[in-house]
Amino acid sequence: MHTWAHGLFYLWFMNTANYYAHKVIWITGASSGIGAELAKQLARKGAKLILSARDQMKLEALAETLENHSSHLVLPLDLGKNGNELAYVEQIMAKYGRLDILINNGGVSQRASALETSMEVNRQLMEVNFFGNIALAKAVLPIFRQQGSGQFLVVSSIAGKFGFHLRSIYSASKAALVGYYESLAMEEERHGIKVTLAFPGKINTPISKSALTAEGTAHGQMDSNQAGGMPVDECVAQLLRALEQHKREVLIGRKELLAVYLKRFVPALFWKIIPRQSAT
Ligand SMILES: NC(=O)c1ccc[n+]([C@@H]2O[C@H](COP(=O)([O-])OP(=O)(O)OC[C@H]3O[C@@H](n4cnc5c(N)ncnc54)[C@H](OP(=O)(O)O)[C@@H]3O)[C@@H](O)[C@H]2O)c1
């Protein structure tokens, strides 16, 4: 085959067989669970990654294990402390000159009733799961506009589709993301910007350990709902498929997803069955 034919074949192959090769992708919550697995699978596909979370040591240890580790950037940040977003984006643009995808995945859960949860904890959780999340979106939007392209993958939750025991503010934060990003999608699609909202059910990650109690301490336990959940690699493979296909929404999980359809189509049954399910 001629060199130009090789080149054309390479371009075609990279476009169809590997959507993520050479894409610059910013992942929040990359130090653990779904975010760390996203980093592993995306690095294998040839993406250049920006890895964010609070725990810098965990991020650096992860980056060391990733394929093409010199092409990734560790960018520690606290989603609960807004104000530095433009500086983060400047750092990313200085290294890569572009940003293709923001994966807004970082978040914290809750294990306390609405009655017990202090307003301080309510606000703290909204800061991390909602305001911290949308602050990054606002900071990258001008870049996406300039490029005429960009994608957001927003990790909401099945708890963003309906409320649940011990999840009042968590559920509220995840539902808030839906309203925000659906509006943003309507405004920005004509500028080449796409939004995928993901609603995972029960996924096997340590999220229950860091979930906030009524006083804002860590729950500290691996709940059986989590331990018995979908393996994280399976969840991430489905997330990446949905993102690549520009799906507006993706539900990921097992039988717990039935609750979403029950609520929509047979709400009386939803209210009979779902309140009896374990919250841990
Ligand atoms: N696992 C599930 O069953 C499930 C179901 C539905 C939705 N989700 C959502 O999926 C996302 C990832 O959760 P996961 O299951 O992978 O849990 P995880 O293993 O606990 O990971 C959570 C990630 O968020 C980061 N994070 C937490 N607070 C942060 C803060 N203040 N600033 C910056 N980063 C912060 C953590 O890093 P640091 O601690 O290093 O900051 C960690 O990397 C979350 O948004 C969660 O709500 C999970």
PDB file of N, CA and C in Angstrom, residues 206-263:
ATOM      1  N   PRO A 206     -15.630   2.228  46.587  1.00  0.00           N
ATOM      2  CA  PRO A 206     -15.679   2.538  48.031  1.00  0.00           C
ATOM      3  C   PRO A 206     -16.496   3.780  48.377  1.00  0.00           C
ATOM      4  N   ILE A 207     -17.451   4.182  47.552  1.00  0.00           N
ATOM      5  CA  ILE A 207     -18.156   5.462  47.781  1.00  0.00           C
ATOM      6  C   ILE A 207     -18.853   5.521  49.137  1.00  0.00           C
ATOM      7  N   SER A 208     -19.337   4.381  49.639  1.00  0.00           N
ATOM      8  CA  SER A 208     -20.057   4.428  50.927  1.00  0.00           C
ATOM      9  C   SER A 208     -19.097   4.778  52.072  1.00  0.00           C
ATOM     10  N   LYS A 209     -17.807   4.470  51.894  1.00  0.00           N
ATOM     11  CA  LYS A 209     -16.840   4.753  52.982  1.00  0.00           C
ATOM     12  C   LYS A 209     -16.697   6.252  53.234  1.00  0.00           C
ATOM     13  N   SER A 210     -16.656   7.034  52.152  1.00  0.00           N
ATOM     14  CA  SER A 210     -16.460   8.483  52.325  1.00  0.00           C
ATOM     15  C   SER A 210     -17.788   9.236  52.441  1.00  0.00           C
ATOM     16  N   ALA A 211     -18.930   8.503  52.367  1.00  0.00           N
ATOM     17  CA  ALA A 211     -20.248   9.171  52.445  1.00  0.00           C
ATOM     18  C   ALA A 211     -20.354   9.941  53.757  1.00  0.00           C
ATOM     19  N   LEU A 212     -21.014  11.110  53.704  1.00  0.00           N
ATOM     20  CA  LEU A 212     -21.081  11.975  54.885  1.00  0.00           C
ATOM     21  C   LEU A 212     -22.203  11.557  55.830  1.00  0.00           C
ATOM     22  N   THR A 213     -21.887  11.530  57.120  1.00  0.00           N
ATOM     23  CA  THR A 213     -22.901  11.281  58.147  1.00  0.00           C
ATOM     24  C   THR A 213     -23.543  12.630  58.509  1.00  0.00           C
ATOM     25  N   ALA A 214     -24.458  12.601  59.480  1.00  0.00           N
ATOM     26  CA  ALA A 214     -25.184  13.818  59.873  1.00  0.00           C
ATOM     27  C   ALA A 214     -24.241  14.935  60.300  1.00  0.00           C
ATOM     28  N   GLU A 215     -23.101  14.553  60.892  1.00  0.00           N
ATOM     29  CA  GLU A 215     -22.149  15.567  61.392  1.00  0.00           C
ATOM     30  C   GLU A 215     -21.056  15.884  60.389  1.00  0.00           C
ATOM     31  N   GLY A 216     -21.062  15.204  59.237  1.00  0.00           N
ATOM     32  CA  GLY A 216     -20.050  15.492  58.236  1.00  0.00           C
ATOM     33  C   GLY A 216     -18.812  14.631  58.343  1.00  0.00           C
ATOM     34  N   THR A 217     -18.862  13.588  59.204  1.00  0.00           N
ATOM     35  CA  THR A 217     -17.733  12.640  59.259  1.00  0.00           C
ATOM     36  C   THR A 217     -17.965  11.562  58.206  1.00  0.00           C
ATOM     37  N   ALA A 218     -16.929  10.736  57.964  1.00  0.00           N
ATOM     38  CA  ALA A 218     -17.075   9.686  56.948  1.00  0.00           C
ATOM     39  C   ALA A 218     -17.814   8.485  57.541  1.00  0.00           C
ATOM     40  N   HIS A 219     -18.745   7.938  56.778  1.00  0.00           N
ATOM     41  CA  HIS A 219     -19.521   6.753  57.174  1.00  0.00           C
ATOM     42  C   HIS A 219     -18.562   5.581  57.454  1.00  0.00           C
ATOM     43  N   GLY A 220     -17.511   5.483  56.639  1.00  0.00           N
ATOM     44  CA  GLY A 220     -16.419   4.555  56.943  1.00  0.00           C
ATOM     45  C   GLY A 220     -16.692   3.086  56.675  1.00  0.00           C
ATOM     46  N   GLN A 221     -17.846   2.751  56.135  1.00  0.00           N
ATOM     47  CA  GLN A 221     -18.146   1.327  55.907  1.00  0.00           C
ATOM     48  C   GLN A 221     -18.408   1.041  54.440  1.00  0.00           C
ATOM     49  N   MET A 222     -17.999  -0.174  54.049  1.00  0.00           N
ATOM     50  CA  MET A 222     -18.308  -0.634  52.692  1.00  0.00           C
ATOM     51  C   MET A 222     -19.701  -1.262  52.772  1.00  0.00           C
ATOM     52  N   ASP A 223     -20.714  -0.572  52.263  1.00  0.00           N
ATOM     53  CA  ASP A 223     -22.089  -1.073  52.349  1.00  0.00           C
ATOM     54  C   ASP A 223     -22.284  -2.273  51.422  1.00  0.00           C
ATOM     55  N   SER A 224     -23.212  -3.159  51.802  1.00  0.00           N
ATOM     56  CA  SER A 224     -23.414  -4.355  50.970  1.00  0.00           C
ATOM     57  C   SER A 224     -24.011  -3.984  49.607  1.00  0.00           C
ATOM     58  N   ASN A 225     -24.766  -2.885  49.556  1.00  0.00           N
ATOM     59  CA  ASN A 225     -25.282  -2.422  48.257  1.00  0.00           C
ATOM     60  C   ASN A 225     -24.135  -2.146  47.281  1.00  0.00           C
ATOM     61  N   GLN A 226     -23.048  -1.548  47.815  1.00  0.00           N
ATOM     62  CA  GLN A 226     -21.902  -1.216  46.969  1.00  0.00           C
ATOM     63  C   GLN A 226     -21.121  -2.482  46.616  1.00  0.00           C
ATOM     64  N   ALA A 227     -20.817  -3.277  47.670  1.00  0.00           N
ATOM     65  CA  ALA A 227     -19.988  -4.467  47.452  1.00  0.00           C
ATOM     66  C   ALA A 227     -20.659  -5.423  46.460  1.00  0.00           C
ATOM     67  N   GLY A 228     -21.999  -5.457  46.468  1.00  0.00           N
ATOM     68  CA  GLY A 228     -22.702  -6.369  45.562  1.00  0.00           C
ATOM     69  C   GLY A 228     -23.076  -5.709  44.244  1.00  0.00           C
ATOM     70  N   GLY A 229     -22.560  -4.514  44.001  1.00  0.00           N
ATOM     71  CA  GLY A 229     -22.934  -3.763  42.796  1.00  0.00           C
ATOM     72  C   GLY A 229     -22.187  -4.218  41.550  1.00  0.00           C
ATOM     73  N   MET A 230     -22.496  -3.562  40.450  1.00  0.00           N
ATOM     74  CA  MET A 230     -21.843  -3.872  39.171  1.00  0.00           C
ATOM     75  C   MET A 230     -20.341  -3.601  39.274  1.00  0.00           C
ATOM     76  N   PRO A 231     -19.490  -4.496  38.737  1.00  0.00           N
ATOM     77  CA  PRO A 231     -18.051  -4.229  38.745  1.00  0.00           C
ATOM     78  C   PRO A 231     -17.745  -2.904  38.030  1.00  0.00           C
ATOM     79  N   VAL A 232     -16.773  -2.173  38.579  1.00  0.00           N
ATOM     80  CA  VAL A 232     -16.524  -0.814  38.098  1.00  0.00           C
ATOM     81  C   VAL A 232     -16.030  -0.803  36.637  1.00  0.00           C
ATOM     82  N   ASP A 233     -15.315  -1.858  36.218  1.00  0.00           N
ATOM     83  CA  ASP A 233     -14.819  -1.859  34.828  1.00  0.00           C
ATOM     84  C   ASP A 233     -15.971  -1.972  33.829  1.00  0.00           C
ATOM     85  N   GLU A 234     -17.003  -2.726  34.237  1.00  0.00           N
ATOM     86  CA  GLU A 234     -18.182  -2.864  33.372  1.00  0.00           C
ATOM     87  C   GLU A 234     -18.921  -1.522  33.269  1.00  0.00           C
ATOM     88  N   CYS A 235     -19.049  -0.865  34.411  1.00  0.00           N
ATOM     89  CA  CYS A 235     -19.723   0.441  34.455  1.00  0.00           C
ATOM     90  C   CYS A 235     -18.999   1.427  33.536  1.00  0.00           C
ATOM     91  N   VAL A 236     -17.679   1.457  33.633  1.00  0.00           N
ATOM     92  CA  VAL A 236     -16.896   2.425  32.854  1.00  0.00           C
ATOM     93  C   VAL A 236     -16.948   2.109  31.355  1.00  0.00           C
ATOM     94  N   ALA A 237     -16.939   0.827  31.004  1.00  0.00           N
ATOM     95  CA  ALA A 237     -17.037   0.464  29.581  1.00  0.00           C
ATOM     96  C   ALA A 237     -18.355   1.009  29.021  1.00  0.00           C
ATOM     97  N   GLN A 238     -19.436   0.909  29.810  1.00  0.00           N
ATOM     98  CA  GLN A 238     -20.741   1.412  29.346  1.00  0.00           C
ATOM     99  C   GLN A 238     -20.758   2.942  29.275  1.00  0.00           C
ATOM    100  N   LEU A 239     -20.104   3.571  30.261  1.00  0.00           N
ATOM    101  CA  LEU A 239     -20.015   5.044  30.240  1.00  0.00           C
ATOM    102  C   LEU A 239     -19.319   5.514  28.965  1.00  0.00           C
ATOM    103  N   LEU A 240     -18.208   4.864  28.644  1.00  0.00           N
ATOM    104  CA  LEU A 240     -17.413   5.314  27.488  1.00  0.00           C
ATOM    105  C   LEU A 240     -18.146   5.064  26.175  1.00  0.00           C
ATOM    106  N   ARG A 241     -18.912   3.974  26.135  1.00  0.00           N
ATOM    107  CA  ARG A 241     -19.708   3.710  24.929  1.00  0.00           C
ATOM    108  C   ARG A 241     -20.759   4.815  24.739  1.00  0.00           C
ATOM    109  N   ALA A 242     -21.409   5.182  25.826  1.00  0.00           N
ATOM    110  CA  ALA A 242     -22.467   6.206  25.748  1.00  0.00           C
ATOM    111  C   ALA A 242     -21.887   7.562  25.338  1.00  0.00           C
ATOM    112  N   LEU A 243     -20.712   7.881  25.882  1.00  0.00           N
ATOM    113  CA  LEU A 243     -20.065   9.167  25.586  1.00  0.00           C
ATOM    114  C   LEU A 243     -19.656   9.229  24.110  1.00  0.00           C
ATOM    115  N   GLU A 244     -19.101   8.112  23.652  1.00  0.00           N
ATOM    116  CA  GLU A 244     -18.659   8.028  22.251  1.00  0.00           C
ATOM    117  C   GLU A 244     -19.851   8.161  21.294  1.00  0.00           C
ATOM    118  N   GLN A 245     -20.990   7.616  21.714  1.00  0.00           N
ATOM    119  CA  GLN A 245     -22.176   7.660  20.847  1.00  0.00           C
ATOM    120  C   GLN A 245     -23.000   8.934  21.052  1.00  0.00           C
ATOM    121  N   HIS A 246     -22.461   9.864  21.848  1.00  0.00           N
ATOM    122  CA  HIS A 246     -23.153  11.143  22.122  1.00  0.00           C
ATOM    123  C   HIS A 246     -24.555  10.930  22.677  1.00  0.00           C
ATOM    124  N   LYS A 247     -24.703   9.884  23.494  1.00  0.00           N
ATOM    125  CA  LYS A 247     -26.023   9.657  24.125  1.00  0.00           C
ATOM    126  C   LYS A 247     -26.308  10.809  25.085  1.00  0.00           C
ATOM    127  N   ARG A 248     -27.570  11.244  25.123  1.00  0.00           N
ATOM    128  CA  ARG A 248     -27.917  12.304  26.084  1.00  0.00           C
ATOM    129  C   ARG A 248     -27.990  11.754  27.497  1.00  0.00           C
ATOM    130  N   GLU A 249     -28.419  10.502  27.623  1.00  0.00           N
ATOM    131  CA  GLU A 249     -28.591   9.878  28.941  1.00  0.00           C
ATOM    132  C   GLU A 249     -28.144   8.439  28.882  1.00  0.00           C
ATOM    133  N   VAL A 250     -27.580   7.952  29.985  1.00  0.00           N
ATOM    134  CA  VAL A 250     -27.324   6.514  30.074  1.00  0.00           C
ATOM    135  C   VAL A 250     -27.562   6.052  31.514  1.00  0.00           C
ATOM    136  N   LEU A 251     -28.350   4.981  31.644  1.00  0.00           N
ATOM    137  CA  LEU A 251     -28.589   4.350  32.949  1.00  0.00           C
ATOM    138  C   LEU A 251     -27.660   3.150  33.025  1.00  0.00           C
ATOM    139  N   ILE A 252     -26.911   3.028  34.132  1.00  0.00           N
ATOM    140  CA  ILE A 252     -25.950   1.923  34.227  1.00  0.00           C
ATOM    141  C   ILE A 252     -26.131   1.186  35.548  1.00  0.00           C
ATOM    142  N   GLY A 253     -26.355  -0.097  35.468  1.00  0.00           N
ATOM    143  CA  GLY A 253     -26.517  -0.891  36.688  1.00  0.00           C
ATOM    144  C   GLY A 253     -27.252  -2.167  36.364  1.00  0.00           C
ATOM    145  N   ARG A 254     -27.864  -2.751  37.402  1.00  0.00           N
ATOM    146  CA  ARG A 254     -28.551  -4.023  37.190  1.00  0.00           C
ATOM    147  C   ARG A 254     -30.026  -3.855  37.550  1.00  0.00           C
ATOM    148  N   LYS A 255     -30.559  -4.773  38.351  1.00  0.00           N
ATOM    149  CA  LYS A 255     -32.016  -4.759  38.564  1.00  0.00           C
ATOM    150  C   LYS A 255     -32.517  -3.493  39.262  1.00  0.00           C
ATOM    151  N   GLU A 256     -31.612  -2.778  39.957  1.00  0.00           N
ATOM    152  CA  GLU A 256     -32.036  -1.538  40.623  1.00  0.00           C
ATOM    153  C   GLU A 256     -32.564  -0.494  39.625  1.00  0.00           C
ATOM    154  N   LEU A 257     -32.163  -0.637  38.346  1.00  0.00           N
ATOM    155  CA  LEU A 257     -32.609   0.334  37.336  1.00  0.00           C
ATOM    156  C   LEU A 257     -34.108   0.229  37.066  1.00  0.00           C
ATOM    157  N   LEU A 258     -34.697  -0.936  37.403  1.00  0.00           N
ATOM    158  CA  LEU A 258     -36.137  -1.115  37.218  1.00  0.00           C
ATOM    159  C   LEU A 258     -36.931  -0.047  37.959  1.00  0.00           C
ATOM    160  N   ALA A 259     -36.358   0.439  39.066  1.00  0.00           N
ATOM    161  CA  ALA A 259     -37.044   1.450  39.873  1.00  0.00           C
ATOM    162  C   ALA A 259     -37.347   2.704  39.048  1.00  0.00           C
ATOM    163  N   VAL A 260     -36.444   3.040  38.127  1.00  0.00           N
ATOM    164  CA  VAL A 260     -36.640   4.237  37.287  1.00  0.00           C
ATOM    165  C   VAL A 260     -37.892   4.067  36.421  1.00  0.00           C
ATOM    166  N   TYR A 261     -38.041   2.867  35.856  1.00  0.00           N
ATOM    167  CA  TYR A 261     -39.198   2.609  34.977  1.00  0.00           C
ATOM    168  C   TYR A 261     -40.477   2.472  35.799  1.00  0.00           C
ATOM    169  N   LEU A 262     -40.354   1.849  36.996  1.00  0.00           N
ATOM    170  CA  LEU A 262     -41.528   1.741  37.875  1.00  0.00           C
ATOM    171  C   LEU A 262     -42.054   3.128  38.203  1.00  0.00           C
ATOM    172  N   LYS A 263     -41.134   4.026  38.580  1.00  0.00           N
ATOM    173  CA  LYS A 263     -41.568   5.364  38.986  1.00  0.00           C
ATOM    174  C   LYS A 263     -42.272   6.075  37.822  1.00  0.00           C
TER     175      LYS A 263
END
